[in-house]
Short mmCIF file of C-alpha atoms and ligand atoms in Angstrom, two decimals:
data_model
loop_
_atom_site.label_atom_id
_atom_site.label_comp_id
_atom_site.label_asym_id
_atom_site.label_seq_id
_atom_site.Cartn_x
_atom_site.Cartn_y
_atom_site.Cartn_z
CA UNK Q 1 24.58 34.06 12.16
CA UNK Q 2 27.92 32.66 13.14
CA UNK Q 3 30.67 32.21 11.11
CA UNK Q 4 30.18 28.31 11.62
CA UNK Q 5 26.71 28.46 9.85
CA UNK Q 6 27.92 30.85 7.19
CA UNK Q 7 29.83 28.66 5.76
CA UNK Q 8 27.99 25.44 6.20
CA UNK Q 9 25.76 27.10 4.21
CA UNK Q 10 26.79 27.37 1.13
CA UNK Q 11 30.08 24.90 1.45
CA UNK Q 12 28.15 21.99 0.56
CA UNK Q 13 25.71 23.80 -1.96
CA UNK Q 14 26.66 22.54 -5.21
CA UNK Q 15 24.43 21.54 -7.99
CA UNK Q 16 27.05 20.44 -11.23
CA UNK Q 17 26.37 17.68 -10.81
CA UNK Q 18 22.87 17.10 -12.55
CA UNK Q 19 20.16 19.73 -13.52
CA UNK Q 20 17.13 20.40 -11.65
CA UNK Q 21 13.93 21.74 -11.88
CA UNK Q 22 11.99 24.93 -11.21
CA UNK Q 23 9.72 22.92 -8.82
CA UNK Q 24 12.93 22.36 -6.72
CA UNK Q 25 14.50 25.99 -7.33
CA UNK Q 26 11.33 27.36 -5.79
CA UNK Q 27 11.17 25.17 -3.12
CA UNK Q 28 15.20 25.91 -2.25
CA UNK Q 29 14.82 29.56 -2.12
CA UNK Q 30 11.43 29.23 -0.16
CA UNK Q 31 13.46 26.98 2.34
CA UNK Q 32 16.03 29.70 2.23
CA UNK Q 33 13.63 31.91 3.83
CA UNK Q 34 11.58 29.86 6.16
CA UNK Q 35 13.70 29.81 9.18
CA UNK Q 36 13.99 33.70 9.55
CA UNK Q 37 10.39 34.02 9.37
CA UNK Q 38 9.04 30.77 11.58
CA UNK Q 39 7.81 28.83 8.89
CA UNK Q 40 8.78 25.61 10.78
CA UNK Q 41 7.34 23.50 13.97
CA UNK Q 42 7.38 20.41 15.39
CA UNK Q 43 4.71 17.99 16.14
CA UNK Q 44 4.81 14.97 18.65
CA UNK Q 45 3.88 11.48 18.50
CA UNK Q 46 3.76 9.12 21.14
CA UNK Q 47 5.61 5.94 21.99
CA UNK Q 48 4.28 3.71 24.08
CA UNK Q 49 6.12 0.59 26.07
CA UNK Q 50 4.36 -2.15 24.15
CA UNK Q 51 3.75 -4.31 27.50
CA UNK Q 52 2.17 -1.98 30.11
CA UNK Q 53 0.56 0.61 27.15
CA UNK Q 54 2.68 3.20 29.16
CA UNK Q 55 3.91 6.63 27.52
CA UNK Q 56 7.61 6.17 26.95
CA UNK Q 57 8.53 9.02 24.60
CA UNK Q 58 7.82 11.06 21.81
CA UNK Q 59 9.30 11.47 18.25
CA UNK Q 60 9.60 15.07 17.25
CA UNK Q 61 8.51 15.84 13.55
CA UNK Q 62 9.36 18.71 12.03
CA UNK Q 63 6.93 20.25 10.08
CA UNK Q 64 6.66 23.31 7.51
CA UNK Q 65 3.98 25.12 6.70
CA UNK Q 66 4.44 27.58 3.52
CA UNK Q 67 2.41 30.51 3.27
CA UNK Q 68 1.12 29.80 -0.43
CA UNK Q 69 2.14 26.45 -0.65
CA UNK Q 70 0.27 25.56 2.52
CA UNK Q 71 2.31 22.31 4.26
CA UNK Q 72 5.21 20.47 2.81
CA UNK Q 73 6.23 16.86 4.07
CA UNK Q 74 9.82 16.74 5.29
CA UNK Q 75 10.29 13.23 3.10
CA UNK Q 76 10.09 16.40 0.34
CA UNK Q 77 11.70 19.08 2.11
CA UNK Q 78 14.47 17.42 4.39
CA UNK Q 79 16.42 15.85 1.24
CA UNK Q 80 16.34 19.45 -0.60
CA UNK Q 81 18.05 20.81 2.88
CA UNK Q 82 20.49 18.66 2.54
CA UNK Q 83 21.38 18.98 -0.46
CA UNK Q 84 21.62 22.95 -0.23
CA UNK Q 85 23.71 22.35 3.04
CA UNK Q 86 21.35 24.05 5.37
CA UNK Q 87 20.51 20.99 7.31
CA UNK Q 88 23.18 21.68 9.90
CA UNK Q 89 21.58 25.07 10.48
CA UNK Q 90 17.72 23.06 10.30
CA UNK Q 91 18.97 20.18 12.36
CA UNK Q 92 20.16 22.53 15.48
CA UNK Q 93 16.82 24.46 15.33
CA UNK Q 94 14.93 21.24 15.86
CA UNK Q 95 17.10 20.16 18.25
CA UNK Q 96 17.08 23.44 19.96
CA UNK Q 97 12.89 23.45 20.25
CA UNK Q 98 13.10 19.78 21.16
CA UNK Q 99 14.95 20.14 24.06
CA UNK Q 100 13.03 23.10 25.28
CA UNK Q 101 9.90 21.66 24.77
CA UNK Q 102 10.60 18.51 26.85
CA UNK Q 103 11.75 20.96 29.50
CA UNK Q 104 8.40 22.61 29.52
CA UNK Q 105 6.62 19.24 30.10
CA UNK Q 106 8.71 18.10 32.45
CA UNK Q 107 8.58 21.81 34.51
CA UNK Q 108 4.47 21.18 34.20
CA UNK Q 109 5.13 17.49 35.78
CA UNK Q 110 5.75 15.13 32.67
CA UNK Q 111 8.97 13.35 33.68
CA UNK Q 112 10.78 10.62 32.96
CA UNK Q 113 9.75 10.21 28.59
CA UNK Q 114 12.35 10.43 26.20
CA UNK Q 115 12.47 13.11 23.24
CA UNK Q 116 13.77 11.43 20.03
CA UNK Q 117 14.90 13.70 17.62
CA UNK Q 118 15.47 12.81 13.72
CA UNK Q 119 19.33 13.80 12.80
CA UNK Q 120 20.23 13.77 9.27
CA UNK Q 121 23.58 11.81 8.70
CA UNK Q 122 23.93 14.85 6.23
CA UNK Q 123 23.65 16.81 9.60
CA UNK Q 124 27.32 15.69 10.63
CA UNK Q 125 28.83 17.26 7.95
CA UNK Q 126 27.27 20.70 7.79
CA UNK Q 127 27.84 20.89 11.52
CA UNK Q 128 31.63 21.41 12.77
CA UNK Q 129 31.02 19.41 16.09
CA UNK Q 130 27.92 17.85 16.36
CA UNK Q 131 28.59 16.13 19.78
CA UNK Q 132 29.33 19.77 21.25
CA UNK Q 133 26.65 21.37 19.65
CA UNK Q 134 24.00 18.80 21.45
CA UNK Q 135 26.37 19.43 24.57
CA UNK Q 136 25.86 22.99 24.18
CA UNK Q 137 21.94 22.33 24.02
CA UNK Q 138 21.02 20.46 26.38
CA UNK Q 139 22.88 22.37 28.86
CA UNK Q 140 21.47 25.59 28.04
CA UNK Q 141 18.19 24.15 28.24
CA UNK Q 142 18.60 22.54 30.94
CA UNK Q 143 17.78 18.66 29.58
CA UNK Q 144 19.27 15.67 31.02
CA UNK Q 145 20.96 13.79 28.15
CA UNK Q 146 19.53 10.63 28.80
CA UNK Q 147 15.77 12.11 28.21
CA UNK Q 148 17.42 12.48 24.30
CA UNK Q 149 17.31 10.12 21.85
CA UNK Q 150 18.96 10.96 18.46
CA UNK Q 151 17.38 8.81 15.10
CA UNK Q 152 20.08 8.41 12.41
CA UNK Q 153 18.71 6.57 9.25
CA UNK Q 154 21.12 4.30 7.38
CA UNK Q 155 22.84 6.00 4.30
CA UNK Q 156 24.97 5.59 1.34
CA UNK Q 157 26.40 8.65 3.11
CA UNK Q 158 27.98 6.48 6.27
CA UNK Q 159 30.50 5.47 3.99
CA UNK Q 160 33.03 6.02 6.58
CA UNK Q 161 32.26 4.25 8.58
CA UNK Q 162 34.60 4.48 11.18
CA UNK Q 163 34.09 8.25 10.93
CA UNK Q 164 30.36 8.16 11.65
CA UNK Q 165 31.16 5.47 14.86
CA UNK Q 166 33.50 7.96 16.35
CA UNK Q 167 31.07 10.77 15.62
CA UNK Q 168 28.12 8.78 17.53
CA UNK Q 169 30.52 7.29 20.56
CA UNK Q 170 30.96 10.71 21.53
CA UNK Q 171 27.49 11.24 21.54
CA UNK Q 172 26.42 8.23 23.21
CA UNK Q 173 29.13 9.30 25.63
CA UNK Q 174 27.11 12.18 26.20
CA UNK Q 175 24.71 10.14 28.01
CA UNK Q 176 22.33 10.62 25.11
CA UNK Q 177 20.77 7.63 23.31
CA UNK Q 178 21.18 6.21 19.79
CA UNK Q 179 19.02 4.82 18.07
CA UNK Q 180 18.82 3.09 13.93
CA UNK Q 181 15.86 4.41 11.88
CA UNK Q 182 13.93 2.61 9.33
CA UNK Q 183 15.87 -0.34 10.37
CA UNK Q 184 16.18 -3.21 7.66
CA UNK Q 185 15.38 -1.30 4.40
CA UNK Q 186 18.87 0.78 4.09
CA UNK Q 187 22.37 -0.20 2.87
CA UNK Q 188 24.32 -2.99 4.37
CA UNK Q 189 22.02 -3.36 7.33
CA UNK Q 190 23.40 -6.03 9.63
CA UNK Q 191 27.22 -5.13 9.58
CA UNK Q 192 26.40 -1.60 11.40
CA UNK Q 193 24.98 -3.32 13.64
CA UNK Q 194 28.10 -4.50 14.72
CA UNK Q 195 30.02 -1.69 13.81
CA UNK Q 196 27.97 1.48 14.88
CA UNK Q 197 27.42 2.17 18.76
CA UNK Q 198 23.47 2.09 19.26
CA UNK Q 199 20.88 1.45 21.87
CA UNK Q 200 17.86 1.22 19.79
CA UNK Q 201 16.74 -0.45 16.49
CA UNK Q 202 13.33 0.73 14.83
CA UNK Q 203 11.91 -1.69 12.58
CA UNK Q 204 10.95 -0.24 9.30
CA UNK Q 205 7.07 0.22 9.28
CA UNK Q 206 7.44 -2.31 5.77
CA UNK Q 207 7.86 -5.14 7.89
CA UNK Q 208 5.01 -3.81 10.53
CA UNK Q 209 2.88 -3.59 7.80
CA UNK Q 210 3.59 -6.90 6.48
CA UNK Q 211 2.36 -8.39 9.56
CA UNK Q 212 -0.92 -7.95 7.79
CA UNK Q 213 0.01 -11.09 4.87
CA UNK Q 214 -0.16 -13.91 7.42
CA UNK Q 215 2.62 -15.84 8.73
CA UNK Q 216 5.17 -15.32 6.13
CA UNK Q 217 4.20 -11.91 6.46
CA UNK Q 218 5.47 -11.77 10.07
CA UNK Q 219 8.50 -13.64 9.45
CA UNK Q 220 10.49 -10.58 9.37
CA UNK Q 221 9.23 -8.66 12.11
CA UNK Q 222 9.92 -11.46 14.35
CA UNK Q 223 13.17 -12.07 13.64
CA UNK Q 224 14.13 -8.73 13.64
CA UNK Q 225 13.06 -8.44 17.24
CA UNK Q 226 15.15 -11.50 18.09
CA UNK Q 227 17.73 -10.60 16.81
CA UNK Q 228 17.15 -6.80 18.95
CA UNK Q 229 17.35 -9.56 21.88
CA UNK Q 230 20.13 -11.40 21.21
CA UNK Q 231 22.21 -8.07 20.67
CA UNK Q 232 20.77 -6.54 23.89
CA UNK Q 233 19.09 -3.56 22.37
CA UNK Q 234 15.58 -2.21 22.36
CA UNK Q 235 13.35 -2.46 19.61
CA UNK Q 236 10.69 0.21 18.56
CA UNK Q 237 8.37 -0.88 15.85
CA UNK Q 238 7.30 2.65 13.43
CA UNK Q 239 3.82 2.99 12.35
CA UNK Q 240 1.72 0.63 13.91
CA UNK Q 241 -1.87 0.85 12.77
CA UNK Q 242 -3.90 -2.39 13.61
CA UNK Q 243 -4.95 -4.57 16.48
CA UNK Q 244 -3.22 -7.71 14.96
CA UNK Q 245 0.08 -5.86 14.36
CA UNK Q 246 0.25 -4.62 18.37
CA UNK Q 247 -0.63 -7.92 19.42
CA UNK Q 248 1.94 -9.84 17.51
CA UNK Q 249 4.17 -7.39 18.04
CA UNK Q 250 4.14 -7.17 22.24
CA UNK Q 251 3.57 -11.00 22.42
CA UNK Q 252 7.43 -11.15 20.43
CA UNK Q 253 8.87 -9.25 22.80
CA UNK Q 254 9.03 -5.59 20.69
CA UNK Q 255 9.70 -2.98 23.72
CA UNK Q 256 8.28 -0.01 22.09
CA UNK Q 257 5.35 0.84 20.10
CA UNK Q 258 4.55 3.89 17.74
CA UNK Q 259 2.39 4.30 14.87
CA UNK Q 260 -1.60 5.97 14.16
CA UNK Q 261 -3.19 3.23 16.15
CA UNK Q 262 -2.17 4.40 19.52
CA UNK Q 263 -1.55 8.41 18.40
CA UNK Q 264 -0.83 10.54 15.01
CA UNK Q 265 1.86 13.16 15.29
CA UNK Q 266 0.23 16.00 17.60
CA UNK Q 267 1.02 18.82 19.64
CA UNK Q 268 2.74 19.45 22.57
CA UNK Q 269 -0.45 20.08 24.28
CA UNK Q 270 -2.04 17.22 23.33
CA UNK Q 271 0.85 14.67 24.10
CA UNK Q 272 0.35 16.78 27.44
CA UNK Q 273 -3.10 16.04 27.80
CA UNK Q 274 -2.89 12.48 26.67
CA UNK Q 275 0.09 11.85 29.33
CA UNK Q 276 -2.95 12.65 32.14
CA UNK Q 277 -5.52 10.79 30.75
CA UNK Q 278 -2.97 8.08 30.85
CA UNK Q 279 -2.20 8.52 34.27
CA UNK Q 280 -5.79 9.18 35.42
CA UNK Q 281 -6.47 5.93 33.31
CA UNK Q 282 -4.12 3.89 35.79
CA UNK Q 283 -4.96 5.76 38.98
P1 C2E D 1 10.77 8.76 10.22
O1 C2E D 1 11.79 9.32 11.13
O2 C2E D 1 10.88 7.31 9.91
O3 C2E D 1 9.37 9.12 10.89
C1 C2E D 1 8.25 8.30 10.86
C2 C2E D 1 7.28 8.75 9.80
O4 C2E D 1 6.20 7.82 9.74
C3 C2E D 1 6.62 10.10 10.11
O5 C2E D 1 6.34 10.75 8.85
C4 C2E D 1 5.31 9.67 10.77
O6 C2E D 1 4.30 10.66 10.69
C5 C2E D 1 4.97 8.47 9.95
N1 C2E D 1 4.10 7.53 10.66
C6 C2E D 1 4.03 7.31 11.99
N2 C2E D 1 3.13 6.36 12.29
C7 C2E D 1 2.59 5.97 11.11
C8 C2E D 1 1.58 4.99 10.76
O7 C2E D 1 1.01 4.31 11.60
N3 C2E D 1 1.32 4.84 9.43
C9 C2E D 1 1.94 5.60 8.48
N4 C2E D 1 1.60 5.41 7.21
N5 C2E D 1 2.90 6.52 8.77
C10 C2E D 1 3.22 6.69 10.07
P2 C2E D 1 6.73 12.28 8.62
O8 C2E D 1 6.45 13.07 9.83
O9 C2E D 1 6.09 12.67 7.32
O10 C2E D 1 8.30 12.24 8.42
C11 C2E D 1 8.87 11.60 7.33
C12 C2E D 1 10.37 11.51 7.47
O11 C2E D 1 10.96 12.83 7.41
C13 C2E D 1 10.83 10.95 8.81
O12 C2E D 1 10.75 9.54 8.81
C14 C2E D 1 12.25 11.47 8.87
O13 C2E D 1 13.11 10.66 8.11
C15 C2E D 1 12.12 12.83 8.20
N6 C2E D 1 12.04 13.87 9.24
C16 C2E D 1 10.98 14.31 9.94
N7 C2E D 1 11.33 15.27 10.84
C17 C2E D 1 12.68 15.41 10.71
C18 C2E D 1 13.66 16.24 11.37
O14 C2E D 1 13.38 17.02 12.29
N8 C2E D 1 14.95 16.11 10.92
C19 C2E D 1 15.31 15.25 9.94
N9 C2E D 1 16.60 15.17 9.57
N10 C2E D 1 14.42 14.45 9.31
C20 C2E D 1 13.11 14.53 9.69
MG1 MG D 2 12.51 8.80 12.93
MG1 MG D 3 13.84 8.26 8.64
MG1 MG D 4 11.48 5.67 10.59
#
């Protein structure tokens, strides 16, 4: 390990501040140990572009599978990472196997989609130059930064702000793409829109889901996509699961569209194999 990852390590390991659990002491030395011995991978969903039902892109998900435990959901295991400080290391491993994977595809002839890759706000700190480090990646793997797209979730921890829109200019200067997880349910939504450099919102799923209560219900949804418009971003909507939601969704002018209606999470094969049925499909 470098020195870099040493000490991001334990710098930000600290737990004064409130007691915890066994549950979570097991889970923190288990987490210890998974990335020496492979314990993680990541799975794929699909976007598609919500007009022409074309593959745009994939969200990588990072999954762990313990060896007693059996799998553990990253809303569980992600949070404990950070806390410990090992999300830098975490974050660069996923970013790492990202990148190489969306080489692969595009070396077997899947061009042109976009890997979006979750990075913990957390992620900033336990990393000395986070902008370099994705630098460093996708040269050595040979990606163009423009296939990237980095998800950043909104976060009592952006308090500085300025900090954090320095932090992402330089990696939107990169070439690579920004874009606003879970969009509408964090803290002090609508002035980081102005403030943060971005290319993408996602909608919350809460407000896809929603769709499902009738017109009030889709309130929301709709106006969040307007107001994607009027700011000239693009809008993915996150886990879209019926008919009516897709419809109401493309006819409002939503760009992208992800969610267990169109495809689960899955593996790299199968995003492979789906990608030629597509293509067969419009051939
Ligand atoms: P997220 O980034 O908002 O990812 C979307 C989550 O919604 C995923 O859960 C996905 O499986 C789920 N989902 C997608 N479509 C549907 C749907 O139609 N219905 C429902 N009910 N759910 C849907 P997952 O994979 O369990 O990930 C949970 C969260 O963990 C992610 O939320 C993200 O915040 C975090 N996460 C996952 N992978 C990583 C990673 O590599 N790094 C970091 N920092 N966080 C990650
Ligand atoms: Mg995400
Ligand atoms: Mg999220
Ligand atoms: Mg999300």
């Amino acid at each position: 390990h470098s020195k870099e990852q040493g000490r991001n390590r334990f710098s930000r390991y600290n737990r004064a501040s409130h007691s915890r659990g066994d549950a979570d002491l097991a889970l923190e030395s288990a987490l210890r140990q998974a990335l020496d011995r492979d314990e993680f991978h990541l799975v794929y969903q699909p976007q598609f572009e919500a007009r022409t039902g074309n593959l745009h892109g994939v969200e990588a998900l990072l999954r762990w599978n313990h060896p007693q435990r059996g799998a553990i959901s990253p809303s569980v295991f992600v949070p404990v990472a950070e806390e410990m400080g090992v999300i830098g290391e975490l974050g660069r491993w996923v970013l790492r196997h990202a990148c190489r994977q969306a080489v692969a595809w595009r070396e077997k002839g899947l061009h042109n989609i976009t890997m979006a890759v979750n990075v913990s706000v957390q992620q900033f700190y336990g990393t000395i130059d986070l902008a370099e480090q994705i630098r460093t990646i996708l040269v050595e793997k040979g990606m163009a930064a423009d296939r990237l797209e980095i998800e950043i979730t909104e976060s009592l921890f952006m308090q500085n702000i300025e900090e954090m829109r320095a932090n992402l200019q330089r990696i939107r200067d990169l070439g690579v793409k920004i874009a606003l997880d879970d969009f509408g349910t964090g803290f002090s939504s609508l002035s980081y829109l102005r403030k943060l450099p971005f290319d993408t919102i996602k909608m919350d799923r809460s407000f896809v889901s929603d769709i499902n209560q009738g017109r009030e219900g889709s309130a929301l949804a709709i106006t969040i996509l307007n107001m994607a418009q009027n700011l000239r971003k693009k809008c993915v909507a996150e886990g879209v699961e019926t008919n009516a939601q897709l419809t109401l969704l493309r006819d409002a002018g939503c760009d992208y569209i992800q969610g267990y209606l169109m495809g689960k999470p899955m593996s790299a094969d199968d995003i492979f194999d789906l990608s030629q049925q597509r293509t067969a499909e419009a051939s």
